[in-house]
GROMACS .gro file of N, CA and C in nm:
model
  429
    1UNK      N    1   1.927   7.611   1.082
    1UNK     CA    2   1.872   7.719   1.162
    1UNK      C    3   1.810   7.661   1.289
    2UNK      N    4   1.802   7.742   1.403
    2UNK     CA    5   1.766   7.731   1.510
    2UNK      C    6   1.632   7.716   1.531
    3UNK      N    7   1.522   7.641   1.594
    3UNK     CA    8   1.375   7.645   1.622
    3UNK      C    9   1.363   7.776   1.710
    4UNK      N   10   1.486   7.801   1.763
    4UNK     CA   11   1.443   7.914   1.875
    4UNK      C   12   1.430   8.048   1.803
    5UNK      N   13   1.430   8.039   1.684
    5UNK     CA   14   1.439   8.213   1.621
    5UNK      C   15   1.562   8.260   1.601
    6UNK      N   16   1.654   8.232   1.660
    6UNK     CA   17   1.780   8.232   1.667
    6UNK      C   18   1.921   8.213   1.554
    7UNK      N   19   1.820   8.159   1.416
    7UNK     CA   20   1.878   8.121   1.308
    7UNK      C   21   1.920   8.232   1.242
    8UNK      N   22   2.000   8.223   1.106
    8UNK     CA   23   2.004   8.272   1.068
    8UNK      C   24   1.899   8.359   0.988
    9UNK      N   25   1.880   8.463   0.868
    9UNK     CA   26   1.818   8.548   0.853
    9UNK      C   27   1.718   8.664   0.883
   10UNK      N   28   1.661   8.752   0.825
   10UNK     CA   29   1.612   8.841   0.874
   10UNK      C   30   1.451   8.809   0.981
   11UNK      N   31   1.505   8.825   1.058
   11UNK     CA   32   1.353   8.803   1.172
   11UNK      C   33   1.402   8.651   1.194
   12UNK      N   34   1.499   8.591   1.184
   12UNK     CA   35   1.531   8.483   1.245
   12UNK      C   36   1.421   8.335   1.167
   13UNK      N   37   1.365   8.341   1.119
   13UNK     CA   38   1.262   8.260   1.001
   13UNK      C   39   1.108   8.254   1.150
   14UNK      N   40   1.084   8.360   1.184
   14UNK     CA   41   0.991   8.323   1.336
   14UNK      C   42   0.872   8.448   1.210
   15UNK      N   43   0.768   8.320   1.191
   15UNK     CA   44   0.631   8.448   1.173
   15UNK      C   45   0.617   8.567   1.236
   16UNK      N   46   0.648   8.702   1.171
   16UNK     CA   47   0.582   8.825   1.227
   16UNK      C   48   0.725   8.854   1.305
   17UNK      N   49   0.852   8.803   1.328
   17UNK     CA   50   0.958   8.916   1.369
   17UNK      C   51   0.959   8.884   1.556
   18UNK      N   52   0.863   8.804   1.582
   18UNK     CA   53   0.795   8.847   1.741
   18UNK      C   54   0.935   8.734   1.769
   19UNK      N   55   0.950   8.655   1.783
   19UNK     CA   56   1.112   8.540   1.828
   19UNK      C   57   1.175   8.622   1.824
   20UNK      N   58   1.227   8.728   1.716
   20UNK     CA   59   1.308   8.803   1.678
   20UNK      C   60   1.359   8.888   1.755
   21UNK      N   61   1.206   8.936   1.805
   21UNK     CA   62   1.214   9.035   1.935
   21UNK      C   63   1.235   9.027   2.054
   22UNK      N   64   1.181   8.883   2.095
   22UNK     CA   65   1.248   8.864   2.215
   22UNK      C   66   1.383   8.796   2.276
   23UNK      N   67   1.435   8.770   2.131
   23UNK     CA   68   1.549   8.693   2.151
   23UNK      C   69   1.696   8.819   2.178
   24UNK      N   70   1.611   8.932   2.092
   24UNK     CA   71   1.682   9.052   2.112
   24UNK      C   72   1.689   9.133   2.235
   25UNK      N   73   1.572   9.107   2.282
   25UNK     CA   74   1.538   9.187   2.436
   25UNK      C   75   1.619   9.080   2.539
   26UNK      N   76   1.663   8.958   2.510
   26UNK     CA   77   1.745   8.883   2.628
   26UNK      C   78   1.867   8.918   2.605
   27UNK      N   79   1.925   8.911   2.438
   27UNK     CA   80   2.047   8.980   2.419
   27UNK      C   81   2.108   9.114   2.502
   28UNK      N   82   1.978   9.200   2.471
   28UNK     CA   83   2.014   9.315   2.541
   28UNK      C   84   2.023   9.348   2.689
   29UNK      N   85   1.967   9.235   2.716
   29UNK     CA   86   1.941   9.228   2.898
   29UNK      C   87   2.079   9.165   2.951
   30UNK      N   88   2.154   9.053   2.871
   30UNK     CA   89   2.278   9.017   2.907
   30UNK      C   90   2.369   9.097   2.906
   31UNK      N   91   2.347   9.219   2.794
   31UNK     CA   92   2.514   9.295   2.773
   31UNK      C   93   2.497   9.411   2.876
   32UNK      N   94   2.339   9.441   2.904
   32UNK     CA   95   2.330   9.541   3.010
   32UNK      C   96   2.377   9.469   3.145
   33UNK      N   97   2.357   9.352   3.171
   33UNK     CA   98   2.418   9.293   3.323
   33UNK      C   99   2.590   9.280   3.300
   34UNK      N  100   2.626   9.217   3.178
   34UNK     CA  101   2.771   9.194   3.199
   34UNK      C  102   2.830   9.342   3.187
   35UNK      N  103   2.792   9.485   3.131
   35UNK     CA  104   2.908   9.572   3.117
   35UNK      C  105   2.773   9.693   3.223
   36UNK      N  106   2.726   9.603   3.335
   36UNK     CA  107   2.684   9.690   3.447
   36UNK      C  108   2.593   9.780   3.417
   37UNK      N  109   2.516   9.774   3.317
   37UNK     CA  110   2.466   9.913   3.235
   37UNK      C  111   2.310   9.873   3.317
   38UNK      N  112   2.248   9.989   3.339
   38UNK     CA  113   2.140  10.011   3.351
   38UNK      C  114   1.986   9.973   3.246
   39UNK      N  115   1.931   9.883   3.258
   39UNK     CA  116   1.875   9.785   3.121
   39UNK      C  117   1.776   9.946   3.068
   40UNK      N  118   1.704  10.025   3.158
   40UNK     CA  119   1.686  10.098   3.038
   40UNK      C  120   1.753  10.196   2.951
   41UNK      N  121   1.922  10.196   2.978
   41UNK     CA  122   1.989  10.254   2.869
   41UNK      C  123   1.979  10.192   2.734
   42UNK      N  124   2.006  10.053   2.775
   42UNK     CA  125   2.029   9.929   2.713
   42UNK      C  126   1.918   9.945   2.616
   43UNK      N  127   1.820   9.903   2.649
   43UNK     CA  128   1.707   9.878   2.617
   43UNK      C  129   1.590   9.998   2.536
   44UNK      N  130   1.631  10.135   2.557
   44UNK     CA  131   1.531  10.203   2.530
   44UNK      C  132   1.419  10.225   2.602
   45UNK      N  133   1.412  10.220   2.716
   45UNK     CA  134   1.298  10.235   2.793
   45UNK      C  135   1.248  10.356   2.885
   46UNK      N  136   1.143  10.410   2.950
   46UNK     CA  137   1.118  10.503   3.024
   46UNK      C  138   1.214  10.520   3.142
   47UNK      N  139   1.311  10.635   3.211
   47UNK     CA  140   1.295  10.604   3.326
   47UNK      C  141   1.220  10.695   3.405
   48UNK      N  142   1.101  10.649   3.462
   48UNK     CA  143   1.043  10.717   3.594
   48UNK      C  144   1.049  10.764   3.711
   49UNK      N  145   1.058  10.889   3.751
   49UNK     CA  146   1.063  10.922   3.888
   49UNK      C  147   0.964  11.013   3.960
   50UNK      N  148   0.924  10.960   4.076
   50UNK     CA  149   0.818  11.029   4.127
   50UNK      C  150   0.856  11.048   4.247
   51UNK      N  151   0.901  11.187   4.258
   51UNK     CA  152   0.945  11.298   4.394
   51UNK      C  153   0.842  11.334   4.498
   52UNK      N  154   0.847  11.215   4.583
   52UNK     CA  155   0.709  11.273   4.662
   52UNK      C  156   0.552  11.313   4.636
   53UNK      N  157   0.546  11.254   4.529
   53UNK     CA  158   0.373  11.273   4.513
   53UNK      C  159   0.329  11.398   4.427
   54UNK      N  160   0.452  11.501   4.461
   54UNK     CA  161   0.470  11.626   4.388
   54UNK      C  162   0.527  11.699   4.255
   55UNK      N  163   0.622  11.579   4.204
   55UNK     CA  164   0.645  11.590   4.093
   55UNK      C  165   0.686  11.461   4.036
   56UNK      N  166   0.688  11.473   3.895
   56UNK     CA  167   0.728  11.356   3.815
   56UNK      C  168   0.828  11.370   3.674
   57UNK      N  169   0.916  11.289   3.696
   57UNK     CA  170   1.018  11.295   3.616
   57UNK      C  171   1.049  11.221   3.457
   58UNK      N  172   1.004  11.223   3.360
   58UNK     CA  173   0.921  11.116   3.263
   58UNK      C  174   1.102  11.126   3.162
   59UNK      N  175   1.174  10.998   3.178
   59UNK     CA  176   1.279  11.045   3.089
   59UNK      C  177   1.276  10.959   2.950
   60UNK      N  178   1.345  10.968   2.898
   60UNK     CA  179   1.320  10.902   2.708
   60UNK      C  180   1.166  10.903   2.681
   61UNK      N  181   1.153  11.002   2.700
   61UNK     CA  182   0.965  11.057   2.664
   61UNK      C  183   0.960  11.049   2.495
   62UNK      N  184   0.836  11.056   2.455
   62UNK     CA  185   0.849  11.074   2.332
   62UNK      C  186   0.727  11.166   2.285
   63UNK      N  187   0.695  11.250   2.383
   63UNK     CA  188   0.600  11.383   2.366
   63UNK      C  189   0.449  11.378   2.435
   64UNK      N  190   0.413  11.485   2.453
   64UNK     CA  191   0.283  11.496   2.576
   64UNK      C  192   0.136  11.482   2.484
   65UNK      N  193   0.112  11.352   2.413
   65UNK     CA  194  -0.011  11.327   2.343
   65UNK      C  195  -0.156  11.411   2.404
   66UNK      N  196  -0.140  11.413   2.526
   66UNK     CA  197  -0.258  11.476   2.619
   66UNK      C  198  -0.232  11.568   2.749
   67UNK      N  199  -0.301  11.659   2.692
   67UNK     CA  200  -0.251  11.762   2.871
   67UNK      C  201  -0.408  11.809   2.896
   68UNK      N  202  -0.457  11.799   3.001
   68UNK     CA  203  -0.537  11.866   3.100
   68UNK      C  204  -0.500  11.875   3.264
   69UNK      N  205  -0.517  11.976   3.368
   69UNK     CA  206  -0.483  11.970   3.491
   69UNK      C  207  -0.503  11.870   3.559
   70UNK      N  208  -0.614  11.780   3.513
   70UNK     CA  209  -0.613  11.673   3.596
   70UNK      C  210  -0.579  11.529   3.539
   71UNK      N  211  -0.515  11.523   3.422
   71UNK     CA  212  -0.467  11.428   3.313
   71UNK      C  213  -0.346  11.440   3.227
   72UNK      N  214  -0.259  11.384   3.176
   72UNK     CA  215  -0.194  11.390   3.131
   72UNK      C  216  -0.163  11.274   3.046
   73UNK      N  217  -0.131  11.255   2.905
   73UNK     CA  218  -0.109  11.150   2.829
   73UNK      C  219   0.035  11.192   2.772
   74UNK      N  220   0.119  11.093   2.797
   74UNK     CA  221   0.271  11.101   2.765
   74UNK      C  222   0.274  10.953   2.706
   75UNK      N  223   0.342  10.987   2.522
   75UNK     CA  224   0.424  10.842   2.468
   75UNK      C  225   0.527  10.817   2.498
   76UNK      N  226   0.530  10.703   2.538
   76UNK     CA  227   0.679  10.616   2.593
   76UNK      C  228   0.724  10.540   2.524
   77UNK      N  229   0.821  10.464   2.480
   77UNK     CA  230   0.856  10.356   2.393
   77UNK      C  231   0.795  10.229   2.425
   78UNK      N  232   0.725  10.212   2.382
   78UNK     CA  233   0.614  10.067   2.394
   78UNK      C  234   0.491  10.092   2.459
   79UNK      N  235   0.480  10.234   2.437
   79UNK     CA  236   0.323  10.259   2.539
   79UNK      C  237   0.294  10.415   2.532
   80UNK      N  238   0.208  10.419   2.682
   80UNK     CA  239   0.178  10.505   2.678
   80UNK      C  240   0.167  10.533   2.852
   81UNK      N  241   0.193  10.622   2.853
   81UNK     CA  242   0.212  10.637   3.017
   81UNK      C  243   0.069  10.774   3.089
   82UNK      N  244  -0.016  10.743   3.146
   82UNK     CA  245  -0.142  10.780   3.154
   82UNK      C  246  -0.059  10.849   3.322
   83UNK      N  247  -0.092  10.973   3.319
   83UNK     CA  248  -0.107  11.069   3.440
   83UNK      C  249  -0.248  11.117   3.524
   84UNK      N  250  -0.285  11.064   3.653
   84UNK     CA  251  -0.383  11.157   3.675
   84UNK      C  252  -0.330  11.204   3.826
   85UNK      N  253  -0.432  11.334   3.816
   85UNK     CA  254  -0.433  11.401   3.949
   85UNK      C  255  -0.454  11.540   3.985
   86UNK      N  256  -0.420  11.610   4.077
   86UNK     CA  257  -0.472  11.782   4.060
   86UNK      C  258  -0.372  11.843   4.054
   87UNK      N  259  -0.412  11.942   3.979
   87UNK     CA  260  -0.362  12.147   3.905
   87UNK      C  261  -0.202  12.061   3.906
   88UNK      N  262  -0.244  11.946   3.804
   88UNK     CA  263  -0.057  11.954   3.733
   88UNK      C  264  -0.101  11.980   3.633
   89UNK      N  265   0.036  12.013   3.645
   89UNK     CA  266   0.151  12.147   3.533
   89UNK      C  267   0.296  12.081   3.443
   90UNK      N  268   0.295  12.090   3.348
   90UNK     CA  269   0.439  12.109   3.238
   90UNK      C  270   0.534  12.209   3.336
   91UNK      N  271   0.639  12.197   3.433
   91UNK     CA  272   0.749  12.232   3.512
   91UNK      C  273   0.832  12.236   3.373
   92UNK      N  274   0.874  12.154   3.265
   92UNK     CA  275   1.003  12.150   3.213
   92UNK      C  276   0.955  12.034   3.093
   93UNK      N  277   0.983  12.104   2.965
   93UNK     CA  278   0.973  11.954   2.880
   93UNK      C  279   1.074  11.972   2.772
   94UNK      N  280   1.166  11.906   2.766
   94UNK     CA  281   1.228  11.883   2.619
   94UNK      C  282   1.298  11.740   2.584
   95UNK      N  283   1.373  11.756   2.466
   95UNK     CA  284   1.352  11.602   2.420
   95UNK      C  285   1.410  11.495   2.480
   96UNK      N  286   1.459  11.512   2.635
   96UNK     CA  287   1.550  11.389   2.668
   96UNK      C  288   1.410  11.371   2.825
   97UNK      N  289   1.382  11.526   2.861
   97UNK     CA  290   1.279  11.477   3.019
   97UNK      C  291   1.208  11.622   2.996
   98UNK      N  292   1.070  11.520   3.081
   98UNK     CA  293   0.937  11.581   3.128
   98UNK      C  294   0.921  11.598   3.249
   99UNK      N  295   0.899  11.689   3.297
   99UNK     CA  296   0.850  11.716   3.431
   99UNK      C  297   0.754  11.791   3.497
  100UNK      N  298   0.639  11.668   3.516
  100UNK     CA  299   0.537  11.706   3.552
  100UNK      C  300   0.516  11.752   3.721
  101UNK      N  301   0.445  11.864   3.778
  101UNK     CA  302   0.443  11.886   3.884
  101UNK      C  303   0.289  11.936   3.961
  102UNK      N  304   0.256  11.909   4.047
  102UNK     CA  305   0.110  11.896   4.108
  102UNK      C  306   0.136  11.788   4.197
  103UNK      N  307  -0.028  11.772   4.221
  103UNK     CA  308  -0.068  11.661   4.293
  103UNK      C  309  -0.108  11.539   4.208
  104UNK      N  310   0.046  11.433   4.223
  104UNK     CA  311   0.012  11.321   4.140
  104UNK      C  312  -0.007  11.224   4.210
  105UNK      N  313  -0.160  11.182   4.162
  105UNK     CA  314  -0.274  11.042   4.205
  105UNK      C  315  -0.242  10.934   4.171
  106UNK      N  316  -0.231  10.944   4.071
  106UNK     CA  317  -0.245  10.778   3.993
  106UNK      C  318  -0.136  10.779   3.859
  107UNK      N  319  -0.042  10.695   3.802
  107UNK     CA  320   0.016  10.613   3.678
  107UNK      C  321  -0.022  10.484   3.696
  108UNK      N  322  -0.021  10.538   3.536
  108UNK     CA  323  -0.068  10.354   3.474
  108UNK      C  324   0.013  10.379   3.361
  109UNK      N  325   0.080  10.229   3.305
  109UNK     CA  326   0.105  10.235   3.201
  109UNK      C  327   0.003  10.136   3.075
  110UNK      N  328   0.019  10.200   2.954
  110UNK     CA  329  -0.108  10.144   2.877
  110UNK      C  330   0.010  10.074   2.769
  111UNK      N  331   0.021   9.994   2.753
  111UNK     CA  332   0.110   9.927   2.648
  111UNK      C  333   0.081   9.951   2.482
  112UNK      N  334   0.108   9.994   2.389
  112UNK     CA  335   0.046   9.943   2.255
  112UNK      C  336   0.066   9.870   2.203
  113UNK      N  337   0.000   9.787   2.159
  113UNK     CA  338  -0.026   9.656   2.059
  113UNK      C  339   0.116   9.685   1.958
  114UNK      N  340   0.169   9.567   1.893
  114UNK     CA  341   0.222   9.545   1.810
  114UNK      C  342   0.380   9.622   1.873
  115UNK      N  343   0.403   9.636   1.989
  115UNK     CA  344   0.561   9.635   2.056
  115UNK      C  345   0.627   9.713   1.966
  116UNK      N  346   0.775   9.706   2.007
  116UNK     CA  347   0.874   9.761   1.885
  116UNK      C  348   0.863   9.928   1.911
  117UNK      N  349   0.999   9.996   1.897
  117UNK     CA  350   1.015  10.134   1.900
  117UNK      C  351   0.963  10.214   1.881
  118UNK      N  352   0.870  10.188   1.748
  118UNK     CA  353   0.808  10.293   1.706
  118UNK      C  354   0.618  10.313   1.768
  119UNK      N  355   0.583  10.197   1.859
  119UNK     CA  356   0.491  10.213   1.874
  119UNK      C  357   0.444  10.317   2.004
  120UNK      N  358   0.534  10.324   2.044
  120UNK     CA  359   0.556  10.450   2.172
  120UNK      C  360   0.579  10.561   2.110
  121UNK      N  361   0.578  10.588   1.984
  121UNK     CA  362   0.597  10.738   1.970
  121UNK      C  363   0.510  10.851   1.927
  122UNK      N  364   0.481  10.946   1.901
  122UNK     CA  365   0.359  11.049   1.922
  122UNK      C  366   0.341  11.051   1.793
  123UNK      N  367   0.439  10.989   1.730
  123UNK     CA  368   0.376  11.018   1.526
  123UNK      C  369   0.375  11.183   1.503
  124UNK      N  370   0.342  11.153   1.369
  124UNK     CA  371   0.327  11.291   1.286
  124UNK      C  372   0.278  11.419   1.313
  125UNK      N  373   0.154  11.392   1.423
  125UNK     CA  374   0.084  11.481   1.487
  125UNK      C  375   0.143  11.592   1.494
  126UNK      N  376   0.081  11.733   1.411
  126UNK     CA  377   0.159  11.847   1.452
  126UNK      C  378   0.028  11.948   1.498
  127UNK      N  379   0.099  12.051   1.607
  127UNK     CA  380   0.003  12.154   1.707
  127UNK      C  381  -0.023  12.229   1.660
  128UNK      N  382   0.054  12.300   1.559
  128UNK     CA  383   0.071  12.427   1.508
  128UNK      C  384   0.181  12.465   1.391
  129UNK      N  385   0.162  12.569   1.312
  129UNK     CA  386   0.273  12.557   1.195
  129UNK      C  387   0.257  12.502   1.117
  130UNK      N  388   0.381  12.517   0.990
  130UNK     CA  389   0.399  12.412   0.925
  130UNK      C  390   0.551  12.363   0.922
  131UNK      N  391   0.587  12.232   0.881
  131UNK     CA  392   0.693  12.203   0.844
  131UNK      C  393   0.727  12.103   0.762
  132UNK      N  394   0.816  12.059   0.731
  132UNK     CA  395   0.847  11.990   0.613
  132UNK      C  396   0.792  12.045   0.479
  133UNK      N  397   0.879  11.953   0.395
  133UNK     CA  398   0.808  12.015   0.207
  133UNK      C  399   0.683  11.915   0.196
  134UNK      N  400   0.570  11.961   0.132
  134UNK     CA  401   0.439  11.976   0.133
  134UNK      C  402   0.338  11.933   0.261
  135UNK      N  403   0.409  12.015   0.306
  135UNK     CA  404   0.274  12.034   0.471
  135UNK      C  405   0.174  12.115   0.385
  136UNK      N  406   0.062  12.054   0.433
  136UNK     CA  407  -0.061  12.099   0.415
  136UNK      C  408  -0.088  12.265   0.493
  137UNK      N  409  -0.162  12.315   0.375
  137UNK     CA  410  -0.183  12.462   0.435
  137UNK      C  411  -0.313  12.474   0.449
  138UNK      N  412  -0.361  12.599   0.544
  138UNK     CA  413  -0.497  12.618   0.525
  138UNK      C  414  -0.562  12.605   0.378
  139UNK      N  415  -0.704  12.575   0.374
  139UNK     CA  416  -0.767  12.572   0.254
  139UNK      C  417  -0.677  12.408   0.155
  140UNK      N  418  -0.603  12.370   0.229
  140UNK     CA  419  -0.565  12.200   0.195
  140UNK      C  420  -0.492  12.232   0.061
  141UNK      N  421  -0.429  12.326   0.037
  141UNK     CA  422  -0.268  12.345  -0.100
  141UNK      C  423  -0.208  12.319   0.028
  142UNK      N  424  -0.105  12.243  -0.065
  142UNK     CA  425   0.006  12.253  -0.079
  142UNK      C  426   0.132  12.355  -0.075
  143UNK      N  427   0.254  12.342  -0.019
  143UNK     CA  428   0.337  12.429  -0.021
  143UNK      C  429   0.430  12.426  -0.196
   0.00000   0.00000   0.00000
């Protein structure tokens, strides 16, 4: 086996998967340059667009953790993508793009600890309703 992580088995024999991961993120960065691909197809990543100050385009979103007019918290795949600014508004949201519109001030992106796909995503968190078999009901029965 390879010192570089690179060996055989699962997670490459690298403590914690982390070699694993980045040996995968160069993989994926090569096949996105040789077959021309755009690395965040490749890759899973946000793409961002910001139309003049006036709107914002949030694509492979993974749901609006936080909304106020002058804030906005959107999960991204490996983070979290922090909105501020004035009387923005939800223009358009479903599961492929977000589009936020107002007067946008400031992005930042906030990374979460421990990387990997799933740490960008909004989790279980539900607004309203129920769903799935045994969602919790008012008064905490069961369905």
């Amino acid at each position: 086996m390879a010192r570089d992580g690179r060996g055989g088995g699962a997670g490459g024999g690298v403590a914690g998967g982390e070699g694993w991961r980045q040996w995968l993120a160069g993989l994926e960065d090569s096949l996105a340059g040789a077959l021309e691909l755009p690395r965040d197809a490749v890759r899973n990543l946000p793409r961002i667009t910001l139309l003049g100050g006036l709107e914002l385009v949030v694509e492979n979103h993974r749901g609006v953790l936080f909304f106020a007019p002058g804030r906005v918290l959107v999960a991204v795949p490996g983070g979290r993508l922090e909105v501020t600014g004035r009387e923005l508004a939800i223009g358009r949201i479903d599961r492929e793009q977000l589009r936020l519109q107002g007067q946008v001030e400031q992005l930042r992106f906030l990374p979460v600890s421990g990387g990997g796909e799933e740490s960008g995503r909004a989790g279980p968190r539900r607004t309203g309703g129920f769903s799935g078999r045994g969602a919790s009901r008012p008064g905490g029965k069961a369905r």
